[in-house]
Coordinates of C-alpha atoms in Angstrom, one line a residue:
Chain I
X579 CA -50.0 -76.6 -49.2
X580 CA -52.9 -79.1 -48.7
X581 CA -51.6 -82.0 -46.7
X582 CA -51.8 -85.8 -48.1
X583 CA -55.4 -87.1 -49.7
X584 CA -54.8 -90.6 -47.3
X585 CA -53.6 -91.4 -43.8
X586 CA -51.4 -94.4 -44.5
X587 CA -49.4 -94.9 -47.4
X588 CA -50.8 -98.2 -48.0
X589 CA -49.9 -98.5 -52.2
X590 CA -49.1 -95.9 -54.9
X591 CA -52.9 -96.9 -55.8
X592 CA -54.6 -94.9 -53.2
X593 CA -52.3 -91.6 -54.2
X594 CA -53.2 -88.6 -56.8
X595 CA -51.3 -87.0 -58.7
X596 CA -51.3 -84.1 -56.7
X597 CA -50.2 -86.5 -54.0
X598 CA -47.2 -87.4 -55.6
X599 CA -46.4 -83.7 -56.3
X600 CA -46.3 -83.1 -52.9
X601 CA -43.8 -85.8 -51.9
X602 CA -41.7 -84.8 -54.6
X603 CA -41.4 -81.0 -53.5
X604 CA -40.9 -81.9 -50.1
X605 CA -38.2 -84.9 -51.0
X606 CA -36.3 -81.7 -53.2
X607 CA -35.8 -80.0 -49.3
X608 CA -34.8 -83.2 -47.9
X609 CA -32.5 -83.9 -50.4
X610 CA -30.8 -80.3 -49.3
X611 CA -31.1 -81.1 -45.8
X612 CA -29.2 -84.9 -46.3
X613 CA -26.2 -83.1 -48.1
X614 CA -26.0 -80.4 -45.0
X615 CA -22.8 -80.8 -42.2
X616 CA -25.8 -81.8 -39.6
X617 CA -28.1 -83.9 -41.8
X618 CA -30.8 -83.6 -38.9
X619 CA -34.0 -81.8 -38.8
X620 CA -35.9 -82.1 -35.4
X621 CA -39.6 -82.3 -37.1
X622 CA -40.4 -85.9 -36.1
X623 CA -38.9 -85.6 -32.7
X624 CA -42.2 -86.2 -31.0
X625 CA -43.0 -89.2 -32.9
X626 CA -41.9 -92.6 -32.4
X627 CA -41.9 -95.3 -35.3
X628 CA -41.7 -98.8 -35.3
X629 CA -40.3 -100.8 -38.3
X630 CA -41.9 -104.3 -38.3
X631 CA -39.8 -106.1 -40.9
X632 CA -41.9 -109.7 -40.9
X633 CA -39.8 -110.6 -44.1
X634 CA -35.7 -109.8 -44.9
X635 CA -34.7 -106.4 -46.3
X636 CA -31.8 -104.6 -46.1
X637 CA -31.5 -101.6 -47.9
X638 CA -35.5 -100.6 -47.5
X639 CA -35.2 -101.2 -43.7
X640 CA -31.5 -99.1 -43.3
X641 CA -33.2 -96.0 -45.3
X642 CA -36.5 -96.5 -43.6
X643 CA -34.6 -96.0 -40.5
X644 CA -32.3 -93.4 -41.7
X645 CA -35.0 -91.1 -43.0
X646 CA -36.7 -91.7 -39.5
X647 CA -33.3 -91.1 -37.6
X648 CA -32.7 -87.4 -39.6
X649 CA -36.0 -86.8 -38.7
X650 CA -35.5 -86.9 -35.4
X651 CA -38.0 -89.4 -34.5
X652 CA -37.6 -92.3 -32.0
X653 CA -37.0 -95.8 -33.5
X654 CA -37.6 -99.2 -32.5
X655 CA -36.8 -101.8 -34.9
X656 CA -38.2 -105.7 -35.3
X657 CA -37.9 -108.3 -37.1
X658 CA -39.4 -111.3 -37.4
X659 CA -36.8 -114.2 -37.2
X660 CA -35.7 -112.6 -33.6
X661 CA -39.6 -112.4 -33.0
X662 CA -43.0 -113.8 -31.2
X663 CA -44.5 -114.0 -34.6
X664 CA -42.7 -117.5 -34.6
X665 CA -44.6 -118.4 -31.2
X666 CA -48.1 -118.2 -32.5
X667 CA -48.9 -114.4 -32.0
X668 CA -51.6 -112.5 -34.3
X669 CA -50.6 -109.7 -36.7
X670 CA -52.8 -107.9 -34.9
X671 CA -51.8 -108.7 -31.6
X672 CA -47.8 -108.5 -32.3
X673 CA -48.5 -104.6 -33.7
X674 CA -51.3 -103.5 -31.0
X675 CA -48.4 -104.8 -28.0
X676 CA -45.9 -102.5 -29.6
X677 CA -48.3 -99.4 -29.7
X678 CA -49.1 -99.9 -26.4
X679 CA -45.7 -99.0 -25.9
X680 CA -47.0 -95.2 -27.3
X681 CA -46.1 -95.7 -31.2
X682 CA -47.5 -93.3 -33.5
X683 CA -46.3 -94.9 -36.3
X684 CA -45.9 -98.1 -37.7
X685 CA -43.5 -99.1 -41.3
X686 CA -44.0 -103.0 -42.1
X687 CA -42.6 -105.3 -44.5
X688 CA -45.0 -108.8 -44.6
X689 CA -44.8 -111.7 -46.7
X690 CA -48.5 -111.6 -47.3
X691 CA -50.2 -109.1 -49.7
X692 CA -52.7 -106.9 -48.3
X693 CA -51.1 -107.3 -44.8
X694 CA -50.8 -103.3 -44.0
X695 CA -54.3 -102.6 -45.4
X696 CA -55.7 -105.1 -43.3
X697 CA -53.4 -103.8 -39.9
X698 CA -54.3 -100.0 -40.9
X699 CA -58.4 -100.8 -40.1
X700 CA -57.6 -102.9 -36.9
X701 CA -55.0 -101.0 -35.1
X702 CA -54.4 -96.6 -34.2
X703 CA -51.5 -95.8 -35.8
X704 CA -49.9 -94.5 -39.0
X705 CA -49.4 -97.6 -41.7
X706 CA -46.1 -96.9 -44.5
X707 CA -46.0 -100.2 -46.6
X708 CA -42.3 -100.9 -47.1
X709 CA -43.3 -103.9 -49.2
X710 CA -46.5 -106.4 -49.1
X711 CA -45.7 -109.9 -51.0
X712 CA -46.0 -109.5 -54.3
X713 CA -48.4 -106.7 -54.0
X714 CA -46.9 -103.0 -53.6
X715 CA -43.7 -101.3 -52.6
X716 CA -45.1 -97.7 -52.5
X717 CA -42.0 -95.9 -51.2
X718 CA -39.5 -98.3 -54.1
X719 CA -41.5 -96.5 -57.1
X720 CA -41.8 -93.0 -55.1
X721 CA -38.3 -93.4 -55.4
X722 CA -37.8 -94.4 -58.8
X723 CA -40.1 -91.9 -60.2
X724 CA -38.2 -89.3 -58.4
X725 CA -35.0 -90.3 -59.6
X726 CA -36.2 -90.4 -63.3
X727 CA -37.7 -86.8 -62.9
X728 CA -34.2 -85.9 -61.2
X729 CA -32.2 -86.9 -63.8
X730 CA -34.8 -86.2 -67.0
X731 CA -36.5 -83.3 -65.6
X732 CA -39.7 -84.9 -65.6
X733 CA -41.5 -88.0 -65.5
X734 CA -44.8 -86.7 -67.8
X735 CA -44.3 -88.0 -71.3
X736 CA -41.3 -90.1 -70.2
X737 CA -41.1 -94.2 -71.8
X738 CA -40.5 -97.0 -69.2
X739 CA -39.7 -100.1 -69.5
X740 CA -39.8 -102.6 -66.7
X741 CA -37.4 -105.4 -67.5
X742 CA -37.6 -108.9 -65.6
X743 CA -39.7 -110.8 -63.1
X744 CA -42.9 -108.9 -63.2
X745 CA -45.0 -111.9 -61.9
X746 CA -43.5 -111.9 -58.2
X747 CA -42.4 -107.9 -58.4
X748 CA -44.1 -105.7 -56.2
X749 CA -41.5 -102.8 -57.1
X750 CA -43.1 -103.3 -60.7
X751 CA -46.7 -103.1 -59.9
X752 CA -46.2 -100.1 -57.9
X753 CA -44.2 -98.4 -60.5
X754 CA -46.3 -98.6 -62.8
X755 CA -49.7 -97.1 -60.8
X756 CA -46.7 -94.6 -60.3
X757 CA -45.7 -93.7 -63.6
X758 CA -48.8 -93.8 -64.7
X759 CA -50.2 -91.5 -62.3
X760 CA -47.8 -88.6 -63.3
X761 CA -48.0 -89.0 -67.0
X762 CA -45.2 -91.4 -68.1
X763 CA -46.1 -94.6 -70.9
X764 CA -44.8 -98.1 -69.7
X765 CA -44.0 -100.9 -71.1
X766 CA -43.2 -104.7 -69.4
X767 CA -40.5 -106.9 -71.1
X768 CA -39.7 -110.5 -69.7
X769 CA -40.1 -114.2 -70.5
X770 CA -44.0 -114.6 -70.9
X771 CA -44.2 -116.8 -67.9
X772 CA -42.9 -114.1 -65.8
X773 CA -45.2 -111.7 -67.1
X774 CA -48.7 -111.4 -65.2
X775 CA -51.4 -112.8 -68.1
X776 CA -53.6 -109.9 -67.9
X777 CA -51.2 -107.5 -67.3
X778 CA -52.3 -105.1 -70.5
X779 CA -55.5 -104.7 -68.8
X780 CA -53.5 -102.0 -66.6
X781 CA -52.7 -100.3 -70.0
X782 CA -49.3 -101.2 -70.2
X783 CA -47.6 -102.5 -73.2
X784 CA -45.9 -105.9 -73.2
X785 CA -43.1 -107.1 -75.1
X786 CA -40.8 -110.3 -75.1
X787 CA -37.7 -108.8 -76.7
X788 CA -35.8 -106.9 -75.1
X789 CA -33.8 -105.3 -77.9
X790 CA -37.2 -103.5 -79.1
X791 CA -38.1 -102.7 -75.8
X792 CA -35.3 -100.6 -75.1
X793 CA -35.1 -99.2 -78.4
X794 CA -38.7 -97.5 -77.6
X795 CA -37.8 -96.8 -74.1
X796 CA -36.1 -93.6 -72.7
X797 CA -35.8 -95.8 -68.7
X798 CA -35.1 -99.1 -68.2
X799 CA -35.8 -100.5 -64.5
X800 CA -34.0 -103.8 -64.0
X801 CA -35.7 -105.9 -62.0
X802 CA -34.1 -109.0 -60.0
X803 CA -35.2 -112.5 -60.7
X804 CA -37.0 -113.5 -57.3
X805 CA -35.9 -117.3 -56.9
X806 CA -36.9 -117.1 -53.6
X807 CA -40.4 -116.2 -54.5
X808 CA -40.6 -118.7 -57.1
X809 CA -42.0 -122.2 -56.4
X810 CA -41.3 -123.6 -59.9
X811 CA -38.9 -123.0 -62.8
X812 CA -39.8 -120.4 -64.9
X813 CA -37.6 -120.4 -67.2
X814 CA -34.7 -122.9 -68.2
X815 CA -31.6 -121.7 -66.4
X816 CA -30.6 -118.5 -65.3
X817 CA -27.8 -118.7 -68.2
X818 CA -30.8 -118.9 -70.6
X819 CA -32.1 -115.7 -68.9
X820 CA -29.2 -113.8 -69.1
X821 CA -28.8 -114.3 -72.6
X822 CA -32.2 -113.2 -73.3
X823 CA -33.0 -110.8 -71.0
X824 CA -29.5 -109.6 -69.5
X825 CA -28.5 -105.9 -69.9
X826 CA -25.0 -105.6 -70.6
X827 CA -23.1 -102.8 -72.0
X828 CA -22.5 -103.8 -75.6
X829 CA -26.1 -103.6 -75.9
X830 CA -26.3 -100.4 -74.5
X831 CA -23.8 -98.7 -76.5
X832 CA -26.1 -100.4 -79.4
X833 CA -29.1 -99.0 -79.1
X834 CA -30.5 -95.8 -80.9
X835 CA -29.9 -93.7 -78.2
X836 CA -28.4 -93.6 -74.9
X837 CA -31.3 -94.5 -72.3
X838 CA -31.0 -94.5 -68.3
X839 CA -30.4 -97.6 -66.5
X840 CA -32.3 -97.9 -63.1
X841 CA -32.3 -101.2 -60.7
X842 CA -34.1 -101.2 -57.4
X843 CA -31.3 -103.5 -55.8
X844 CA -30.6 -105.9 -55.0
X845 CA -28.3 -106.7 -58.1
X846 CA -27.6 -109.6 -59.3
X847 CA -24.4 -109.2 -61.1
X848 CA -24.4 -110.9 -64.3
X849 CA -27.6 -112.6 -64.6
X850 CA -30.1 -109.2 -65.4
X851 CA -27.4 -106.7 -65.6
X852 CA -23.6 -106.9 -66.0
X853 CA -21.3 -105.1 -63.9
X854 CA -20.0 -102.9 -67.0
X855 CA -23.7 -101.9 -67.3
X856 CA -24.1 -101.4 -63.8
X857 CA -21.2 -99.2 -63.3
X858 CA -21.5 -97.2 -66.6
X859 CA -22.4 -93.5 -66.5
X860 CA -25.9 -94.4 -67.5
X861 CA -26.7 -96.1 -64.7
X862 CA -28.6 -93.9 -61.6
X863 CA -28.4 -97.0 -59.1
X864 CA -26.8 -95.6 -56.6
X865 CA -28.9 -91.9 -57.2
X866 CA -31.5 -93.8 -56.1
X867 CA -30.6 -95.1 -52.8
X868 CA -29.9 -91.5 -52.0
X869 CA -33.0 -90.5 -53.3
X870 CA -34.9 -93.3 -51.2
X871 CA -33.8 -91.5 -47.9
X872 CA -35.1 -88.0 -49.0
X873 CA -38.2 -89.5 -50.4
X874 CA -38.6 -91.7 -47.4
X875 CA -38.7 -88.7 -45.2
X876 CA -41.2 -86.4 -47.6
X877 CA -43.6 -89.8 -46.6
X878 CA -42.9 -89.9 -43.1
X879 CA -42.9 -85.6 -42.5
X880 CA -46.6 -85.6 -44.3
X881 CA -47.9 -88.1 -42.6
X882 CA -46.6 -87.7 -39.4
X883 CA -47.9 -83.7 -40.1
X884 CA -52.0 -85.7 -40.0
X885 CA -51.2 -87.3 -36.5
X886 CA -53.2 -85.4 -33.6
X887 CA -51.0 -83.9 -31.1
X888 CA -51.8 -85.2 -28.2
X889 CA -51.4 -82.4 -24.8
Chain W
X344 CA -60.2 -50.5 -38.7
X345 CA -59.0 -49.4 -42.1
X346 CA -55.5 -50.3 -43.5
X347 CA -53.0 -47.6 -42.6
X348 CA -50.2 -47.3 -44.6
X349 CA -47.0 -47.1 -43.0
X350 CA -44.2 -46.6 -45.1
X351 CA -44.5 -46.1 -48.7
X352 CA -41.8 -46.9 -51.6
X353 CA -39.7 -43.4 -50.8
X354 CA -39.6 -43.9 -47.4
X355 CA -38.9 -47.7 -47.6
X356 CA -35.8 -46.9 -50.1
X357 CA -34.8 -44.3 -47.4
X358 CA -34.6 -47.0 -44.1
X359 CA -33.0 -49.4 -46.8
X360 CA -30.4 -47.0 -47.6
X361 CA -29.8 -46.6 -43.7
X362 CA -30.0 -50.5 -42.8
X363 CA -27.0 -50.4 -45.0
X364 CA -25.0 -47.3 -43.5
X365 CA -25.6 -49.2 -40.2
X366 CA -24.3 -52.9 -42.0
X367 CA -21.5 -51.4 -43.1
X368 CA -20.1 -49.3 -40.1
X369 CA -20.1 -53.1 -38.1
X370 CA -19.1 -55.3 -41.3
X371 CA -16.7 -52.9 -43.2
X372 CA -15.9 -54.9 -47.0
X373 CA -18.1 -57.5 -45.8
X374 CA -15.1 -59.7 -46.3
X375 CA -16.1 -62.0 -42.9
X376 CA -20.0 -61.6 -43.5
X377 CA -23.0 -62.7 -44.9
X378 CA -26.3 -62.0 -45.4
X379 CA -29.3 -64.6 -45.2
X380 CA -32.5 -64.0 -45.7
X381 CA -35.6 -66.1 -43.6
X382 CA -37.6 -67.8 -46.1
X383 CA -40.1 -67.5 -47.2
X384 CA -40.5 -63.1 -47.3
X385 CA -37.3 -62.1 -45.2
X386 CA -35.3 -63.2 -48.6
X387 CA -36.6 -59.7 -50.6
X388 CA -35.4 -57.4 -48.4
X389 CA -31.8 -59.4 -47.7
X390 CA -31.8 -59.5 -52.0
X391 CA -32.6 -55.7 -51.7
X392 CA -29.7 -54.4 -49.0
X393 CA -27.2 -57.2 -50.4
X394 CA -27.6 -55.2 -54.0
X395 CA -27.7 -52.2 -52.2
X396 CA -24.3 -53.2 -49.9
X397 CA -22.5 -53.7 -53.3
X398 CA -23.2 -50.7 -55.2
X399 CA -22.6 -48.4 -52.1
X400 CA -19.4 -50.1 -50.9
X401 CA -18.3 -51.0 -54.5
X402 CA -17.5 -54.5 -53.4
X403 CA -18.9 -56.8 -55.8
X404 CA -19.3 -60.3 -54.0
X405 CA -21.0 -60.1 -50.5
X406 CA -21.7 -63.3 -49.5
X407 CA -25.8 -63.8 -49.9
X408 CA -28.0 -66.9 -49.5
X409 CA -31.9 -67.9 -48.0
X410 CA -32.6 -70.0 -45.3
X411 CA -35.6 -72.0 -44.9
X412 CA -36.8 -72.7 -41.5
X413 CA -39.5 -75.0 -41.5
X414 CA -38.5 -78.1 -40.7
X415 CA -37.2 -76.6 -37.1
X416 CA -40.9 -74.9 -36.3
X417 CA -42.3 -75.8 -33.3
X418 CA -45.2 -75.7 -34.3
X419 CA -45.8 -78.8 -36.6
X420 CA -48.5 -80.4 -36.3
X421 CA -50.3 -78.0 -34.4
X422 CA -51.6 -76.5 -37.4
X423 CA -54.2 -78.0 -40.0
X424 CA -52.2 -78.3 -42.8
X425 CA -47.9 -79.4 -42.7
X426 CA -46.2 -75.8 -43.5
X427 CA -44.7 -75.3 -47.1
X428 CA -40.9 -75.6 -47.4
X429 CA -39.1 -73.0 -49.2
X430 CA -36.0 -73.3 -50.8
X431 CA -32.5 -73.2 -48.7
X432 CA -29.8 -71.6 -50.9
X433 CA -26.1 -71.1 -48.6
X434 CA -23.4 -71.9 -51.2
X435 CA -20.4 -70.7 -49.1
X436 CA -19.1 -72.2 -45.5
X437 CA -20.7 -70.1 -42.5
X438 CA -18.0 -71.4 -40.2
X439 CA -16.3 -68.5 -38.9
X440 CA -18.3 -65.8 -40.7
X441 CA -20.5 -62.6 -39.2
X442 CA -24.3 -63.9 -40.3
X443 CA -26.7 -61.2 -40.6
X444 CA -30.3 -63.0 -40.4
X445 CA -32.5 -60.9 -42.3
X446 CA -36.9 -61.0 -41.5
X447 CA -39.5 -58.8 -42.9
X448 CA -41.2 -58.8 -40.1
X449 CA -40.1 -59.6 -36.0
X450 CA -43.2 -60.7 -34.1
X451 CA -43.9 -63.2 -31.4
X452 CA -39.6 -64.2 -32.4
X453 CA -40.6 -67.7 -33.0
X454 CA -39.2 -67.8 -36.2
X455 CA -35.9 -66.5 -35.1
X456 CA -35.8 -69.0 -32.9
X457 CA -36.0 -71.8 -36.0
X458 CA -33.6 -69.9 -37.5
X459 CA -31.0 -70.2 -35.6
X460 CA -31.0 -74.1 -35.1
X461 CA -31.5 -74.6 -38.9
X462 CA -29.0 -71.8 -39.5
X463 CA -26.1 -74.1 -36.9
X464 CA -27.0 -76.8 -38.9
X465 CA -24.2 -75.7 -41.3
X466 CA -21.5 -75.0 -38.9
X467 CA -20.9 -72.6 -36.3
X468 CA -20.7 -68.8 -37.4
X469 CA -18.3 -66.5 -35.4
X470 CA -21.9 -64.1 -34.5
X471 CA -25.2 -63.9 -35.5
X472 CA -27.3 -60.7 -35.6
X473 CA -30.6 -59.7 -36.6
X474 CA -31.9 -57.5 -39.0
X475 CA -36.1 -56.7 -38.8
X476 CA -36.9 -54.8 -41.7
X477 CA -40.4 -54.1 -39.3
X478 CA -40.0 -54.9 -35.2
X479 CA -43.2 -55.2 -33.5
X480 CA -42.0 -54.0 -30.3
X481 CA -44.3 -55.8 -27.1
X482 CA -45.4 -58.8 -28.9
X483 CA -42.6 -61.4 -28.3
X484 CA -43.3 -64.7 -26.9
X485 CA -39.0 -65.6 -26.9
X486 CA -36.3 -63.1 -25.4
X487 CA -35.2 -62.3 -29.1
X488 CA -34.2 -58.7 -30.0
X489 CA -32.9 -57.1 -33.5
X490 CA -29.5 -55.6 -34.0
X491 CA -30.8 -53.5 -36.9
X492 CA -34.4 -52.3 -36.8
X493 CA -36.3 -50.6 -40.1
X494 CA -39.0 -49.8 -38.2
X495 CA -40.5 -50.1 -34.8
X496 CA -44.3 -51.1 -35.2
X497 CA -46.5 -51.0 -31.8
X498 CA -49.6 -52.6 -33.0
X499 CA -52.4 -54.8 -30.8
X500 CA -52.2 -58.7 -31.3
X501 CA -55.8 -58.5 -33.5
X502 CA -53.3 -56.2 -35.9
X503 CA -50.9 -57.3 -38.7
X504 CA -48.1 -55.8 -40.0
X505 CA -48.1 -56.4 -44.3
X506 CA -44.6 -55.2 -46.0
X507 CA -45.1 -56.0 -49.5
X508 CA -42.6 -55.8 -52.2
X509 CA -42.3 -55.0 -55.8
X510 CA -40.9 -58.4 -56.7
X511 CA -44.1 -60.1 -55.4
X512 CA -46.9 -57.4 -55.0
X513 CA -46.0 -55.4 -57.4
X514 CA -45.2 -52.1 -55.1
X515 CA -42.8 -51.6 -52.1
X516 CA -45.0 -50.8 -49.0
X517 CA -46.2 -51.2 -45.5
X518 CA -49.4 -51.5 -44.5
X519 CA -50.7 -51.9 -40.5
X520 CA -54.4 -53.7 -40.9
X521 CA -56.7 -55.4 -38.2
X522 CA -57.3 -59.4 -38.5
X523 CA -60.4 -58.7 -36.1
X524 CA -63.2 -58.0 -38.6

C-alpha cells in the first residue's frame, strides 16, 4: 500500500483518486474495529493531537476527538472563546506554543479560509482541516462520499445533488472536488443568490427547482441555511425557503424513484428538511456520523503513518 | 543459495492431516473452540484444517474466523510505507471459548504478540494456543512458543521461509530461500 500523496489534509483538492481509495479501505477496518466490545486500537498511542477549534462545532470536534481517542493517541483540546486568541496572540504564535508542548499533530477549525494552508508552511506538525470559512471541510465530504458508496455500493457514476446554501457552504465545495474525484456527476440546487455565480465553471450543473433536481438525482445532500454566516438577507423569509426549497416527505414519496437523503448536520428541522423526511428510511443521517468516526481515523492513521519517529 | 524445497503438496497434506489428529485429541467436537487464522497468510491454512476438522470429526460447524493484526504492530511508523489492513471476520463471541491462533509462519513472534491484544479486544477467551504451520526455532525476539508445530525450520536470519498455497500460488509448498543475494 503506498501511503498518502500529501502530508496535511489541507482540502479534498490536493487528494487523488487513489488518495481517496485509500481512506476508504482503511475507514472499511475502522468501521469493524468501532463496532468491536473494545473499540480501541493502540496505533496512535505515540502521537499526541491537538484540536484547535477557533470557531464553534460540535459534532466535527466530538468525532475528531473520538476517532483520535480509539486511536489511542493523546488529546488536548482548545477552543477559542476560553482562549489567548482573544488577547491579541498570532495564529502562528497560539499553534507554535502548543507544539512546544511536543504535538505531532494539529486538527483546526478557523473562521478564515485558507487558515490551515497558511499554519501548515509556518509551523512542524501535521495540519487536518476540520473546516476553513467558507472554503473546505475535507473530512465532512470524506464522509459523505463514504456513506453514499456504503449504501449504493459505489460513488463512480452516482448523481448528486447539493441542495441549499452553497454560497457560505464549505461542506458543498468540498463535496464536490470529492465526488468529482471518484467519478460521481453533481448538480447544485438553491435560490440563485445562494448559489456561487460562476459556480458551473467547476463543471457542475445548476438548477433552481428542486422538483427537477431530485428527479435527476440518485443523492440529495441537504445543506443548512448558514444565518450566521450571512451578512444580508438572501432570500425573503425562511418560510419562503422552506416552501421552495424544503424537503419533506410528500415530495419524496413523489418523485420517480426513491433517492437517498443525506444532511451533514446540523438540522434544521422544518426549514430544509422536515422531521418526517429526516426520520424516513431514506434518510442515512445518522450513517454518517458513524461513518465520520471511521473515516476520521483512516485520516489520522495515514497521516500519522508519514510522521518521523523520533528515538 | 538456491531455493530448497521443503515440503511439497503430499507431505504438506500429510502434517495437515496430523495438526488435526493433534486439534482434535485437545478440542474433542470442537464444541468450546475456534479457530482464527492471522491475516493476512495464517487465514489458508486455518481455512485448510477447519475443512479438514469437519470432514474427519463429521461435525459440521467448527467455529472459524480471520483476525487482522495491524493496527496492534509495533512497528508503525517505523517502516516506509503504513502496513495494509486485512479483513477481520469473528462472527461468534470468543468469551469463554478455546481460540486456536493459526500463522503460516512463527519467526521473530512479533506478530503473535499483536495477536493477542487485537484478539482480547473481543472479550476474554477461556485459552489461547498456537498453531505454526512452519516454526523457525532460534529466531524469536518475544518468549512466544507454538502448541502445535507443522514443521520446525532452523534457518539463518539472511533466510526466509516461503509456504505458498494453492488458493494464492497456485500449488501447496514450502520453500527455504536466502534474502542475502
Amino acid at each position: 500500500m503506498s501511503s498518502l500523496s500529501t502530508p496535511h489534509l489541507l482540502g479534498i483538492k490536493d487528494l487523488s483518486p487513489e488518495d481517496i481509495g485509500q481512506i476508504f479501505s482503511v475507514a472499511d477496518n475502522f468501521k469493524e474495529v468501532i463496532n468491536r466490545p473494545i473499540k480501541k486500537v493502540p496505533s496512535l498511542r505515540d502521537i499526541t493531537i491537538a484540536n484547535l477549534f477557533f470557531e464553534n462545532s460540535t459534532r466535527t470536534k466530538l468525532s475528531f476527538e473520538l476517532a483520535e481517542k480509539r486511536l489511542s493517541a493523546d488529546v488536548i483540546n482548545f477552543s477559542s472563546s476560553s482562549s489567548s486568541v482573544s488577547k491579541g496572540e498570532t495564529l502562528i504564535d497560539t499553534v507554535n506554543n502548543i507544539l512546544a508542548m511536543k504535538v505531532d499533530m494539529v486538527v483546526m477549525r478557523h473562521p478564515k479560509p485558507g487558515a490551515p494552508h497558511f499554519l501548515s508552511r509556518h509551523v512542524d506538525a501535521v495540519i487536518v482541516n476540520a473546516g476553513d470559512g467558507t472554503h473546505e471541510h475535507p473530512t465532512q465530504a470524506l464522509l459523505d462520499a463514504y456513506s453514499i458508496r456504503e449504501n449504493l455500493g459505489s460513488v463512480s457514476g452516482k448523481k448528486v445533488v447539493i441542495i441549499g446554501d452553497i454560497l457560505h457552504s464549505r461542506v458543498a465545495l468540498s463535496n464536490i472536488f470529492c465526488l468529482q474525484k471518484i467519478g460521481a456527476e453533481v448538480m447544485v440546487c438553491g435560490p440563485a443568490t445562494l448559489i456561487p455565480k460562476h459556480i458551473a465553471e467547476l463543471g457542475v450543473q445548476v438548477s433552481h427547482n428542486l422538483r427537477e433536481a431530485l428527479n435527476w438525482c440518485d443523492v440529495a445532500n441537504v445543506l443548512r441555511i448558514q444565518l450566521e454566516r450571512q451578512e444580508m438577507a438572501y432570500f425573503p423569509s425562511l418560510r419562503e425557503y422552506t416552501m421552495m426549497f424544503g424537503i419533506d416527505k410528500r415530495l419524496l414519496e413523489s418523485l420517480k424513484k426513491e433517492i437517498t437523503v443525506m444532511h451533514p448536520g446540523p438540522v434544521n428541522r422544518g426549514v430544509e428538511i422536515a422531521s418526517d423526511a429526516a426520520d424516513s428510511g431514506q434518510s442515512i443521517i445518522l450513517k454518517q456520523v458513524e461513518n465520520g468516526v471511521a473515516v476520521r481515523m483512516a485520516v489520522l492513521y495515514l497521516l500519522a503513518g508519514k510522521i518521523e519517529r523520533k528515538g | 543459495m538456491k531455493p530448497v524445497q521443503i515440503l511439497d503438496s503430499a507431505q504438506i497434506d500429510i502434517t495437515l492431516t496430523r495438526l488435526c489428529h493433534e486439534l482434535i485429541e485437545n478440542h474433542g467436537d470442537f464444541s468450546s473452540a475456534a479457530i482464527v487464522g492471522l491475516q493476512p497468510r495464517g487465514i489458508y491454512p486455518a481455512q485448510r484444517i477447519t475443512e479438514r476438522l469437519k470432514k474427519m470429526t463429521g461435525v459440521d460447524h467448527i467455529r472459524h474466523g480471520a483476525l487482522d493484526i495491524t493496527f496492534h504492530r509495533d512497528d508503525f511508523r517505523r517502516k516506509a510505507e503504513p502496513p495494509v489492513p486485512g479483513e477481520t471476520r469473528l462472527d461468534f463471541e470468543i468469551e469463554g471459548l478455546n481460540v486456536v491462533l493459526v500463522d503460516d509462519v512463527l519467526f521473530t513472534g512479533r506478530t503473535i504478540r499483536a495477536g493477542l491484544d487485537a484478539l482480547l479486544a473481543f472479550g476474554r477467551p477461556e485459552r489461547v494456543e498456537l498453531l505454526a504451520f512452519i516454526d523457525r526455532r532460534f529466531s524469536r525476539h518475544l518468549p512466544v512458543q507454538p502448541d502445535y508445530t507443522g514443521r520446525a525450520v532452523d534457518s539463518i536470519s539472511t533466510e526466509r521461509v516461503a509456504v505458498d498455497w494453492v488458493e494464492t500460488e497456485g500449488a501447496d509448498r514450502v520453500t527455504l530461500y536466502s534474502v542475502a543475494d
